PDB file of C-alpha atoms and ligand atoms in Angstrom:
ATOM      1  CA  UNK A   1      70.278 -41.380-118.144  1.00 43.00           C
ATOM      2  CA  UNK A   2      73.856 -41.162-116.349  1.00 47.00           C
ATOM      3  CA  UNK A   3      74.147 -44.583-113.830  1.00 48.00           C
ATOM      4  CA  UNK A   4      75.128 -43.807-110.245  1.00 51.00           C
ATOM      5  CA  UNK A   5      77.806 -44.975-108.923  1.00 55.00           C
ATOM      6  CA  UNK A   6      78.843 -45.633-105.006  1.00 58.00           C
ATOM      7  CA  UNK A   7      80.434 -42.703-104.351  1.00 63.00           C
ATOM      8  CA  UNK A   8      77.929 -40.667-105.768  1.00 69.00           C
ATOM      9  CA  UNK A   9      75.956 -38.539-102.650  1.00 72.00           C
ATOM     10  CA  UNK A  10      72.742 -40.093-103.148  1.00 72.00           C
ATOM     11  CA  UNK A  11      70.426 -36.807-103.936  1.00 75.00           C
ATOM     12  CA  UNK A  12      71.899 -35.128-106.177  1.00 78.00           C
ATOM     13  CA  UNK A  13      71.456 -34.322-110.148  1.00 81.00           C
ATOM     14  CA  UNK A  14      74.082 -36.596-112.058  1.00 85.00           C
ATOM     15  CA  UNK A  15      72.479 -35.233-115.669  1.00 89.00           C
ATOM     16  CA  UNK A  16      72.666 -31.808-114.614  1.00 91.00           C
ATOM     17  CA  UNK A  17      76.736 -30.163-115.184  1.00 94.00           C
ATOM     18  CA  UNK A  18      78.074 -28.146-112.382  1.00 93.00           C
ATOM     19  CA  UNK A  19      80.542 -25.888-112.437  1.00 92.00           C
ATOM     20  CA  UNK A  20      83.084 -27.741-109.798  1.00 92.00           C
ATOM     21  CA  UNK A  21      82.615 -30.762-111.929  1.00 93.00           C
ATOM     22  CA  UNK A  22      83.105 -29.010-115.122  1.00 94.00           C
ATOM     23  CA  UNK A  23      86.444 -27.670-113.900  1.00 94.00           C
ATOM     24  CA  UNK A  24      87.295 -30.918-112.577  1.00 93.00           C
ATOM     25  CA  UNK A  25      87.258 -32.763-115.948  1.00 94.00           C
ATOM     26  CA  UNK A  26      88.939 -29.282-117.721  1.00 94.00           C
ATOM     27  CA  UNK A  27      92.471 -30.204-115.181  1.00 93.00           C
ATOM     28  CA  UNK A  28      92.143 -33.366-115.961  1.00 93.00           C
ATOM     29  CA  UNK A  29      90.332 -35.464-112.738  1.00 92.00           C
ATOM     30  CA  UNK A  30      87.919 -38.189-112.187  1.00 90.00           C
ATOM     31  CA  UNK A  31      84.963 -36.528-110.242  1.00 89.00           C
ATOM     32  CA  UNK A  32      82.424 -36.041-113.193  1.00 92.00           C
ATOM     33  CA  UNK A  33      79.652 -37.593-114.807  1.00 93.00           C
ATOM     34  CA  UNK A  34      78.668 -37.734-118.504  1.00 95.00           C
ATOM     35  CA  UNK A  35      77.108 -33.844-118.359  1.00 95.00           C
ATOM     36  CA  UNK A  36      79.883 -32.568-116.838  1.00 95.00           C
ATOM     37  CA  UNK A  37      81.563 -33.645-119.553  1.00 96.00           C
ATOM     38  CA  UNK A  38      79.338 -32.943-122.157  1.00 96.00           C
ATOM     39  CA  UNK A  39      79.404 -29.399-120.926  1.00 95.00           C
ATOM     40  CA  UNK A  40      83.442 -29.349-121.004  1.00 95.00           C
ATOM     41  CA  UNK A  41      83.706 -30.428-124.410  1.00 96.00           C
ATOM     42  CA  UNK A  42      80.649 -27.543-125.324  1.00 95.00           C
ATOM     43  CA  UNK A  43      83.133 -25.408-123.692  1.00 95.00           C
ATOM     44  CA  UNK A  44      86.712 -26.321-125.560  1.00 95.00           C
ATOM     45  CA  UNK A  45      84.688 -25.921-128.724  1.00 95.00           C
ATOM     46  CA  UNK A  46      83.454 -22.386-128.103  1.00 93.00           C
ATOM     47  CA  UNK A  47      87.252 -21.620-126.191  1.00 91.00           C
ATOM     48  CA  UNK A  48      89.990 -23.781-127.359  1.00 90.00           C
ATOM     49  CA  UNK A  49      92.366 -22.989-124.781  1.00 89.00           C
ATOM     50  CA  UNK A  50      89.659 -23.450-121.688  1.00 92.00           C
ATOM     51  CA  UNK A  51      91.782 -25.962-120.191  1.00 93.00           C
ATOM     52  CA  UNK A  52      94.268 -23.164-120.265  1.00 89.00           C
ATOM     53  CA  UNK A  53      91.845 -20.993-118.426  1.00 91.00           C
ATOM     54  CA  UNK A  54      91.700 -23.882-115.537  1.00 93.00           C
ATOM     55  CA  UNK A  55      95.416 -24.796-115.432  1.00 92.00           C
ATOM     56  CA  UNK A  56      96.223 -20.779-115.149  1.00 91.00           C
ATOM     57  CA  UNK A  57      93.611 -20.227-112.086  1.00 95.00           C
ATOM     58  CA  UNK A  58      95.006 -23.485-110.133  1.00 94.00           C
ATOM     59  CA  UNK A  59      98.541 -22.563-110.523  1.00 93.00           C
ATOM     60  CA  UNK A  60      97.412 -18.253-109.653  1.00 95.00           C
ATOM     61  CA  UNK A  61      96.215 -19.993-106.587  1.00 97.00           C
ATOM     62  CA  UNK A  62      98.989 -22.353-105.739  1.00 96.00           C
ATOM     63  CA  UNK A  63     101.675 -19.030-105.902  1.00 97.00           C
ATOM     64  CA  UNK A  64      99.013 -16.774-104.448  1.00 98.00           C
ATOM     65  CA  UNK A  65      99.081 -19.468-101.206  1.00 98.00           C
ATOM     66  CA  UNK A  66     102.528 -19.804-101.576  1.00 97.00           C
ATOM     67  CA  UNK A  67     102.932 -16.197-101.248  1.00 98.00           C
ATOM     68  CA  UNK A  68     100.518 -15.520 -98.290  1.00 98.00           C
ATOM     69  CA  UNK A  69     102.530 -18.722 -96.208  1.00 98.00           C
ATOM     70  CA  UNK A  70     105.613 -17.274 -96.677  1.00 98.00           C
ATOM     71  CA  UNK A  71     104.509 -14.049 -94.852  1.00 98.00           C
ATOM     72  CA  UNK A  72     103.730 -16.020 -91.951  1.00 98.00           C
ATOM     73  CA  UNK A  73      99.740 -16.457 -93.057  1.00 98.00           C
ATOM     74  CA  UNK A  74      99.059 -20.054 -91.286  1.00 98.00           C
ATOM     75  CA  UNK A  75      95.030 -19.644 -92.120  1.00 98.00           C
ATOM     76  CA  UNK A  76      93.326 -19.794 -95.146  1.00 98.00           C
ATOM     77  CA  UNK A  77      89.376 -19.677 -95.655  1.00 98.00           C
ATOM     78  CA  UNK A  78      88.979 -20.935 -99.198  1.00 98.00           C
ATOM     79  CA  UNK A  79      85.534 -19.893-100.345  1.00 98.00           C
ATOM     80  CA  UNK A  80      83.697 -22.236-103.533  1.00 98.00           C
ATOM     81  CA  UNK A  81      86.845 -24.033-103.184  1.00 97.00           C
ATOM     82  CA  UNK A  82      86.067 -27.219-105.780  1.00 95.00           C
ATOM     83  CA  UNK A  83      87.406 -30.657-105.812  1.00 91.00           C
ATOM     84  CA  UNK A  84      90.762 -30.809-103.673  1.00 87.00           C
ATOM     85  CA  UNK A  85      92.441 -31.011-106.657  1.00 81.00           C
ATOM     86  CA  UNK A  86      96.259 -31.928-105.829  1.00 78.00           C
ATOM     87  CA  UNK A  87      97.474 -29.503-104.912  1.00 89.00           C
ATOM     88  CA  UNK A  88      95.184 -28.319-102.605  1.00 94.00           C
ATOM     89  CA  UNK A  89      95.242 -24.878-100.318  1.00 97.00           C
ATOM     90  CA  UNK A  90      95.896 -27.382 -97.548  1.00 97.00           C
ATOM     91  CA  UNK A  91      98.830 -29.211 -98.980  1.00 96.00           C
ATOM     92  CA  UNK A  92     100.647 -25.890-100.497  1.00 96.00           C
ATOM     93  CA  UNK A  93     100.356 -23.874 -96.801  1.00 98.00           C
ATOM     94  CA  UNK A  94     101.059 -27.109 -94.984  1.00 97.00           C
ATOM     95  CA  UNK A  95     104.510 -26.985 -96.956  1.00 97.00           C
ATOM     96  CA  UNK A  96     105.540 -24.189 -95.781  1.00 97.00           C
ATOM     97  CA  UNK A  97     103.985 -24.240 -92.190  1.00 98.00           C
ATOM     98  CA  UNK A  98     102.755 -27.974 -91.373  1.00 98.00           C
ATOM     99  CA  UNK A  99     100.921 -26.414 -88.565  1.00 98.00           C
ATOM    100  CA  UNK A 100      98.442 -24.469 -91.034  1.00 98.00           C
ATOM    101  CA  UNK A 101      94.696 -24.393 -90.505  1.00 98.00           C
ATOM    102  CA  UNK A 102      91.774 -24.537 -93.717  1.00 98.00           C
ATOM    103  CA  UNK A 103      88.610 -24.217 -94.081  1.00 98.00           C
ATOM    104  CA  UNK A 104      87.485 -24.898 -97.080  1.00 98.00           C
ATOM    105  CA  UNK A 105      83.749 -23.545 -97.991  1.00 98.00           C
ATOM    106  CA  UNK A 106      81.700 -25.711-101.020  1.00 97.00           C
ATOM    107  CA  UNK A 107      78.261 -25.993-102.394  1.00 95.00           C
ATOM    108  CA  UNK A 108      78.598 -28.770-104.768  1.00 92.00           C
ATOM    109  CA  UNK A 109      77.650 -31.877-103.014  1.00 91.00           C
ATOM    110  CA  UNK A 110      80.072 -34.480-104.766  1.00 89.00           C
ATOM    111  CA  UNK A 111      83.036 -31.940-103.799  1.00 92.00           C
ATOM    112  CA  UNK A 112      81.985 -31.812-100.216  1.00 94.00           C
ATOM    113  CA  UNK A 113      82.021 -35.772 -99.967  1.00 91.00           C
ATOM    114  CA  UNK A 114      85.558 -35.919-101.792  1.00 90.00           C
ATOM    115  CA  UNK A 115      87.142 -33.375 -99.541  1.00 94.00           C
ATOM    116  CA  UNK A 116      85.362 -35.181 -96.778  1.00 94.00           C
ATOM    117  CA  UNK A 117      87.100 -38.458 -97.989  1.00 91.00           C
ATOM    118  CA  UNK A 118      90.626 -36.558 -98.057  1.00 92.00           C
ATOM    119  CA  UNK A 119      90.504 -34.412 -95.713  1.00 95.00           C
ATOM    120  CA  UNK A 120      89.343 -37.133 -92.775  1.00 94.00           C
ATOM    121  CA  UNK A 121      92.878 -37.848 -91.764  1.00 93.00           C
ATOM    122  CA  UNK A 122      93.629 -34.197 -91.986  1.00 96.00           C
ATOM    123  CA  UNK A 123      93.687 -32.678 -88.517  1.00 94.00           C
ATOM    124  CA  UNK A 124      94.273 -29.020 -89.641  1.00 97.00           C
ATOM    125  CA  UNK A 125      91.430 -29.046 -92.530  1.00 98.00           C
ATOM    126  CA  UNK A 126      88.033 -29.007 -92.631  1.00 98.00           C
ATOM    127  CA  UNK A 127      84.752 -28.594 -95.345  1.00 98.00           C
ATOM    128  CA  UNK A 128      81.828 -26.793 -94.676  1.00 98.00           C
ATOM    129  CA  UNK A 129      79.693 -27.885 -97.151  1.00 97.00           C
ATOM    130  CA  UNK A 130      76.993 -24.469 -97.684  1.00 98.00           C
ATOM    131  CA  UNK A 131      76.519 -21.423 -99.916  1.00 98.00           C
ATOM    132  CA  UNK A 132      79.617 -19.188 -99.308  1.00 98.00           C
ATOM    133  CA  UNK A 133      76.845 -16.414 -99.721  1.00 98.00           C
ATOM    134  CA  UNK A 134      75.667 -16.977 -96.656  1.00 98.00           C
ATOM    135  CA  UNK A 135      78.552 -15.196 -94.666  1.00 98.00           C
ATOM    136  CA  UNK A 136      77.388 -14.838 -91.064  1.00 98.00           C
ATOM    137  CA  UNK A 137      76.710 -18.294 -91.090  1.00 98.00           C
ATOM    138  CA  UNK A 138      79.852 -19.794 -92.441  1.00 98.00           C
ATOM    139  CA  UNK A 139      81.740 -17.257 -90.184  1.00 98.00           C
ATOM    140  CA  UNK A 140      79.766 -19.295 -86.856  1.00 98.00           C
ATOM    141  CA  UNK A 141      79.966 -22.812 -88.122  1.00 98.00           C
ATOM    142  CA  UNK A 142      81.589 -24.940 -85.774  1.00 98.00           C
ATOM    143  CA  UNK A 143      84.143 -26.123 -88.640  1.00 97.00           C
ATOM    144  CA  UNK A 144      85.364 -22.383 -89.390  1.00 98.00           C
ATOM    145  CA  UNK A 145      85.743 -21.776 -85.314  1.00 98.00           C
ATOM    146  CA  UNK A 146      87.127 -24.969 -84.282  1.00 97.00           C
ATOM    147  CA  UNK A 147      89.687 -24.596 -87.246  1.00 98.00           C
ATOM    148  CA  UNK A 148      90.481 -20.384 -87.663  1.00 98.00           C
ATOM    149  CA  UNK A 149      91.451 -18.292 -84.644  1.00 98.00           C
ATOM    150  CA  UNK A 150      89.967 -14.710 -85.949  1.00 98.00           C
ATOM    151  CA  UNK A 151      92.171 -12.686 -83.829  1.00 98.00           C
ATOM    152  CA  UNK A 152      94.666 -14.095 -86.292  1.00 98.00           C
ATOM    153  CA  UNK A 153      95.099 -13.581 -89.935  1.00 98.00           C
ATOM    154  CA  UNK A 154      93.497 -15.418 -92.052  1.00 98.00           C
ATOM    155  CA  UNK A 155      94.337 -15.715 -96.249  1.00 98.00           C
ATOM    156  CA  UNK A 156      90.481 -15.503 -97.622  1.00 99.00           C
ATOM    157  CA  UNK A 157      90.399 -17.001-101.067  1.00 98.00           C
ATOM    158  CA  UNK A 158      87.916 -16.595-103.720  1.00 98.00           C
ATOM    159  CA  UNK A 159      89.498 -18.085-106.441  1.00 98.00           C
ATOM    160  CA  UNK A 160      87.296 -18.496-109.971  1.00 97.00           C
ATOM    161  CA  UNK A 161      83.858 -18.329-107.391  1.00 98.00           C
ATOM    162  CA  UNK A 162      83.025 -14.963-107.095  1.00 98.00           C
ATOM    163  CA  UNK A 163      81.823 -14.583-110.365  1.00 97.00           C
ATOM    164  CA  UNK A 164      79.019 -17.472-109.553  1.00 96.00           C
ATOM    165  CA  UNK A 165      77.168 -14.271-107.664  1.00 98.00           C
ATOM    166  CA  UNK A 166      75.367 -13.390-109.833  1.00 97.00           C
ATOM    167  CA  UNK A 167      74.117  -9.980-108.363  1.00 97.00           C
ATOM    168  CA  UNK A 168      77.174  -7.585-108.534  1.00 98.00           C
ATOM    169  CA  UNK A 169      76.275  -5.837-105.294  1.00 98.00           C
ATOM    170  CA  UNK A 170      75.865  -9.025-103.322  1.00 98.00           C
ATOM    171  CA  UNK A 171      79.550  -9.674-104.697  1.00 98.00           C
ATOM    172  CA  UNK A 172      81.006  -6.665-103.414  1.00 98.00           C
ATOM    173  CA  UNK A 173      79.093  -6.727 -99.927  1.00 98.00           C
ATOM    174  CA  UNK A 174      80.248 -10.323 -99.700  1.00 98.00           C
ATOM    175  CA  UNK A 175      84.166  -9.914-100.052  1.00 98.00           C
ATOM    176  CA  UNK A 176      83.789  -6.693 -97.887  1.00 98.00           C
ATOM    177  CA  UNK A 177      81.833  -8.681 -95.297  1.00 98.00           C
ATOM    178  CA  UNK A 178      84.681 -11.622 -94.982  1.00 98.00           C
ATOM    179  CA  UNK A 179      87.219  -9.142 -95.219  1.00 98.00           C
ATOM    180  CA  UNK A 180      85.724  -7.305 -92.462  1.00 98.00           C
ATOM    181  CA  UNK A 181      85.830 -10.433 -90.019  1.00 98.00           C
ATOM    182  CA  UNK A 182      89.518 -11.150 -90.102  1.00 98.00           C
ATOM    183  CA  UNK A 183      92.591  -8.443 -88.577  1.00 98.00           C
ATOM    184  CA  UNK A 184      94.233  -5.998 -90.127  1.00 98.00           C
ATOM    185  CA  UNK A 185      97.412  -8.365 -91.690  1.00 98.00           C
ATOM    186  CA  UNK A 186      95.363 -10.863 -93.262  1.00 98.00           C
ATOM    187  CA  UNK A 187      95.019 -11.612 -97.230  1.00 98.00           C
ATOM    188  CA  UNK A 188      92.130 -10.963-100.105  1.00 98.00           C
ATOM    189  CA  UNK A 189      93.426 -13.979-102.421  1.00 98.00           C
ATOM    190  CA  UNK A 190      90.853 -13.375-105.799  1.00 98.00           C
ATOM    191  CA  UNK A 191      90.694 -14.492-109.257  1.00 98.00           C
ATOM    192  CA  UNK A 192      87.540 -13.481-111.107  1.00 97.00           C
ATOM    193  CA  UNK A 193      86.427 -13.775-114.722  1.00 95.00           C
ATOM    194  CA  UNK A 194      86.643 -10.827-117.229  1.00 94.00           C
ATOM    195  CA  UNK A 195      85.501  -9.684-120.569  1.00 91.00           C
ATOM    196  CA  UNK A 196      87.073  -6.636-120.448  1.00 88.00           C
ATOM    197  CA  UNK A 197      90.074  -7.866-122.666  1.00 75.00           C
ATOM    198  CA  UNK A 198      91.023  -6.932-126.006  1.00 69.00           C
ATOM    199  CA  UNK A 199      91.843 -11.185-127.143  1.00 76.00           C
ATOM    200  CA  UNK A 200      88.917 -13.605-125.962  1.00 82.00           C
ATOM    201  CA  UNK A 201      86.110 -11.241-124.475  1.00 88.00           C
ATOM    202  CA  UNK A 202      83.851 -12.932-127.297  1.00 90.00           C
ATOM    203  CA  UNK A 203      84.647 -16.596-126.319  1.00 91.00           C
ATOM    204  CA  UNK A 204      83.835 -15.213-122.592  1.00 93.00           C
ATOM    205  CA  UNK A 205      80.830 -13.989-123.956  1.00 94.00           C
ATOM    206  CA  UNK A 206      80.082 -17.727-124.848  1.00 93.00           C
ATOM    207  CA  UNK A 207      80.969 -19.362-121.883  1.00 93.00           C
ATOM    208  CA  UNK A 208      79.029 -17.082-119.677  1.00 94.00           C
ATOM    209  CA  UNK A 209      75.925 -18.114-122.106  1.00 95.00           C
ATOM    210  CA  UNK A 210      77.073 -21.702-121.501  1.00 93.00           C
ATOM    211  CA  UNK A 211      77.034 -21.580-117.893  1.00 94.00           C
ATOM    212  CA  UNK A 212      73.288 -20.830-118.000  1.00 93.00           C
ATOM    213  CA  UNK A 213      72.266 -24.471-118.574  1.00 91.00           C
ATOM    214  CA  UNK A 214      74.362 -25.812-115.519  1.00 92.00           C
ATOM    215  CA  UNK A 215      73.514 -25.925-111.611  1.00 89.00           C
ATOM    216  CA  UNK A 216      75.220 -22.404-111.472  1.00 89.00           C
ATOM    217  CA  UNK A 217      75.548 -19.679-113.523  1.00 93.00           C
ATOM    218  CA  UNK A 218      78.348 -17.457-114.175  1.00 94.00           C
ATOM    219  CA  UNK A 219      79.333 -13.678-115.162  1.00 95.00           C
ATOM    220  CA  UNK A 220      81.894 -12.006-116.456  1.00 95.00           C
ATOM    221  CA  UNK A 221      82.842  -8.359-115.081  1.00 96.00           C
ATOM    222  CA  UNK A 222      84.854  -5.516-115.894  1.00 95.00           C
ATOM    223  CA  UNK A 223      88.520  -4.726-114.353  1.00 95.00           C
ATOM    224  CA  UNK A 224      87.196  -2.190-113.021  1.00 97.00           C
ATOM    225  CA  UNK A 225      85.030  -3.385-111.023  1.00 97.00           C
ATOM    226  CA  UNK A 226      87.151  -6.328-110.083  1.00 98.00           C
ATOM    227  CA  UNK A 227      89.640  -3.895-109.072  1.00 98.00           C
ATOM    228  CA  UNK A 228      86.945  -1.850-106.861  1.00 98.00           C
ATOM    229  CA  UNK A 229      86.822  -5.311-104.463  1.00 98.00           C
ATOM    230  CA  UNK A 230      90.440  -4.619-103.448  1.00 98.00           C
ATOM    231  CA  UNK A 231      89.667  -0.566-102.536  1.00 98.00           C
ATOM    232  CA  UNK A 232      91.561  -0.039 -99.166  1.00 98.00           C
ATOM    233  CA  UNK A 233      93.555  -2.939 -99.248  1.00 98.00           C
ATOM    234  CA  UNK A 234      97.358  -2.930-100.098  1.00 98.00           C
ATOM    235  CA  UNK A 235      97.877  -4.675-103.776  1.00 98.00           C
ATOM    236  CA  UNK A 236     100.692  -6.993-103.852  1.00 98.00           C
ATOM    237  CA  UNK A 237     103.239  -6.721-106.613  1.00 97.00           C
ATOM    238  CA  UNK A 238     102.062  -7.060-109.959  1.00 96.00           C
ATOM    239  CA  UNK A 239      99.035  -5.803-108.731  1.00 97.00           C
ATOM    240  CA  UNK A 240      95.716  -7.001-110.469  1.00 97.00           C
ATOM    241  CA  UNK A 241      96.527  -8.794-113.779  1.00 94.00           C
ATOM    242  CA  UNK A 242      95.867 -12.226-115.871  1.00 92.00           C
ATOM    243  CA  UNK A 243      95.981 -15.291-113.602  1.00 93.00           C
ATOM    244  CA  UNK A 244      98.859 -16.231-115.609  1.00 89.00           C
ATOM    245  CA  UNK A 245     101.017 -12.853-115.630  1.00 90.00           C
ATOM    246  CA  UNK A 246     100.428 -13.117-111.029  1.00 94.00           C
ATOM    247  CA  UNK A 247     104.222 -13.712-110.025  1.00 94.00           C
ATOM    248  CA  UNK A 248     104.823 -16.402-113.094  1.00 90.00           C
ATOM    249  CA  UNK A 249     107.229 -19.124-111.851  1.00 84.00           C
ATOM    250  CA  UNK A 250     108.242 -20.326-115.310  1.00 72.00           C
ATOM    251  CA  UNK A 251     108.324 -18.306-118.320  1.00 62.00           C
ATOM    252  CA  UNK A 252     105.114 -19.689-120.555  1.00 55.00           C
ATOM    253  CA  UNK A 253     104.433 -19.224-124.203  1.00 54.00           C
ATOM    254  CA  UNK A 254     100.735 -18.075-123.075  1.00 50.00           C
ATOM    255  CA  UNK A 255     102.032 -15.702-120.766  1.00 45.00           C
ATOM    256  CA  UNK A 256     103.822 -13.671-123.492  1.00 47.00           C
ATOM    257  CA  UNK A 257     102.278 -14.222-126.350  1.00 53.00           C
ATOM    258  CA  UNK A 258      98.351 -14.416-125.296  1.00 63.00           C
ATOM    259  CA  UNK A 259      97.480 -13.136-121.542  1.00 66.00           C
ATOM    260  CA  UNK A 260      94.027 -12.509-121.511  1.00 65.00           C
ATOM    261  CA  UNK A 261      93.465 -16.000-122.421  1.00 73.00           C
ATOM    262  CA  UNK A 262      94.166 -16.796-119.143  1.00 74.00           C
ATOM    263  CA  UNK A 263      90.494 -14.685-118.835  1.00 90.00           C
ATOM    264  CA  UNK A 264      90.315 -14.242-115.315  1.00 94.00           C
ATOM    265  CA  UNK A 265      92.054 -11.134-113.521  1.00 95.00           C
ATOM    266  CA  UNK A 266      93.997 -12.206-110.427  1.00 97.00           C
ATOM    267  CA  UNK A 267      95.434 -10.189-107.304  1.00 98.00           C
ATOM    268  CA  UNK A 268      96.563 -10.946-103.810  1.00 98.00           C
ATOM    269  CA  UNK A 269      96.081  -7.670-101.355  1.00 98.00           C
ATOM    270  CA  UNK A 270      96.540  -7.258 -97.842  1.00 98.00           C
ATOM    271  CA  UNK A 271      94.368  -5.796 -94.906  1.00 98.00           C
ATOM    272  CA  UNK A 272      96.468  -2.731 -93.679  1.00 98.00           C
TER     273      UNK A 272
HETATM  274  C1  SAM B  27      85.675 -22.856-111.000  1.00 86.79           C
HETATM  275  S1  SAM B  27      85.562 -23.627-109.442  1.00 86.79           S
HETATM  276  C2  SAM B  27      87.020 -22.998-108.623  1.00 86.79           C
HETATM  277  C3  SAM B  27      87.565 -23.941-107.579  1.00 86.79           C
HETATM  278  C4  SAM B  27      88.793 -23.425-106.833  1.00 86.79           C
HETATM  279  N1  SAM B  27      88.455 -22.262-106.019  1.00 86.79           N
HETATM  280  C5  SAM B  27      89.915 -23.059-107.762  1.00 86.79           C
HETATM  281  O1  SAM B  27      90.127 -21.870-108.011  1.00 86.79           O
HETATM  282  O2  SAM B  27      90.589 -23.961-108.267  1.00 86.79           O
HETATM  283  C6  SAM B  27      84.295 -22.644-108.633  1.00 86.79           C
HETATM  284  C7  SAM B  27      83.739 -23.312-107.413  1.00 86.79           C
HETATM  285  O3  SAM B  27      82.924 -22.390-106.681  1.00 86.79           O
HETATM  286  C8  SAM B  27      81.831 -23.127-106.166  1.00 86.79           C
HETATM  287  N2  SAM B  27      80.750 -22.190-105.822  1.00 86.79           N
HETATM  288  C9  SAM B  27      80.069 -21.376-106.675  1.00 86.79           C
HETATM  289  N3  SAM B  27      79.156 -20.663-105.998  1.00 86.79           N
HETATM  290  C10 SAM B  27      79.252 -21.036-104.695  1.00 86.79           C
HETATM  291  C11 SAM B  27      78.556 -20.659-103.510  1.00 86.79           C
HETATM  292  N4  SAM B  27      77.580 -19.743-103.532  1.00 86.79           N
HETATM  293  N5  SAM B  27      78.910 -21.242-102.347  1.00 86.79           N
HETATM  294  C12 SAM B  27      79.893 -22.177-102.310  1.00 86.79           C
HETATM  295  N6  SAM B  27      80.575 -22.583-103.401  1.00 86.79           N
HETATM  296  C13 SAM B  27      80.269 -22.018-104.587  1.00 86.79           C
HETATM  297  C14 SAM B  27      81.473 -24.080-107.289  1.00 86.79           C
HETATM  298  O4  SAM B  27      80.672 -25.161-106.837  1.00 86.79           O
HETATM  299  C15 SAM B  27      82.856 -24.493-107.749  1.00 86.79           C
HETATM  300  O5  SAM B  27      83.318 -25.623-107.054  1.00 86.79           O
END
């Protein structure tokens, strides 16, 4: 049995891995517990270069904010957004536009309390903690309307939580739905996993398997039906590709040699 410790939210399942946990440990932070870990380690020995995987999805989503800020996007609804792992959606758009507004959307419970922690001296970011599934009502909770103006654009990110959706067609009608509440100018920011690829479909495979015995499962999908969730939006320049091939900043070994380590296809599109 795992011992609880103060910051722990009192309810919740300490022997039980979760993904946000899991991927806390994999880039290196505090907020886990013994299964987590367990579960990461299971993980690395399956696919060697899973921290890799992580470190490739948080810096995707540190350009792909980067990108949407310096075309003027000031909001961002970040959907099964994790631990605010530095840096956070918050702290990239606030460096280019200290006025920017976040919401970011989370399930887990000991991610919730964290951001709650960080974000409390934050005036322009909030958590909602609830199931991103739930659309309508994360689109009407007081944090989302006190923090987004909808008649603006607004960056919506599903980074690496998409593919926790298990039924493909409540996927699809989920991007389309938040999509379909913010103005034509605003941003589909999406990394999803992928076992399409001709290097490390089979250590996918595993994962996937893996992610079975946590608090929520995973799937892999095909490009092409990643690529379907961006249909009548405008691709951005390179267009959908390995998180680590999405505007690289410095030229990495992976990114040459290996790209579909990186495992999850990545694309920034905007709402004409
Ligand atoms: C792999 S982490 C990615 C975190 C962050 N978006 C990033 O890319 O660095 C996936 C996150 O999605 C969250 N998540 C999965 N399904 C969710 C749901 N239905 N509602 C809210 N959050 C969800 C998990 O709890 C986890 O924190």
């Amino acid at each position: 049995m795992s011992t609880q410790t103060s910051w722990v939210p009192p309810d919740i399942d300490v022997d039980r891995a979760s993904p946000a946990r899991v991927y806390d440990y994999l880039l290196g932070g505090a907020w886990n517990f013994d299964a987590d870990r367990q579960m990461a380690e299971a993980a690395i020995a399956r696919m060697p270069w899973v921290r890799d995987l992580a470190r490739y999805n948080r810096s995707f989503l540190s350009r792909a904010v980067r990108y949407c800020a310096e075309r003027g996007i000031s909001q961002f609804l970040d959907l099964g957004s994790g631990m605010p792992t530095s840096k956070s959606v918050h702290e990239m758009a606030m460096e280019i536009d200290p006025e920017s507004r976040v919401v970011y959307v989370e399930q887990e419970q000991v991610a919730v309390a964290h951001s709650e922690l960080i974000l409390a001296s934050v005036p322009g970011a909030g958590v909602l903690g609830a199931d991103m599934r739930a659309a309508q009502e994360v689109l009407a909770s007081p944090v989302t309307r006190e923090l987004l103006d909808f008649g603006e654009p607004v960056a919506v990110v599903m980074a690496s939580s998409l593919h926790y959706v298990l039924d493909a067609e409540e996927a699809a009608e989920l991007a389309r739905t938040y999509l379909a509440a913010v103005p034509a100018g605003s941003y589909l920011v999406l990394s999803h996993i992928t076992d399409d690829g001709a290097d490390g479909s089979a250590e996918v495979r595993e994962l996937v398997e893996l992610s079975r015995a946590t608090t929520s499962a995973g799937v892999a999908r095909s490009r092409a039906w990643i690529a379907s969730l961006f249909d009548g939006l405008d691709l951005v320049d390179p267009g959908l590709v390995y998180t680590s091939q999405w505007r690289p900043n410095t030229p990495l070994r992976l990114v040459t040699d290996m790209p579909a380590h990186a495992s999850l296809l990545a694309a920034v599109a905007r709402k004409p």
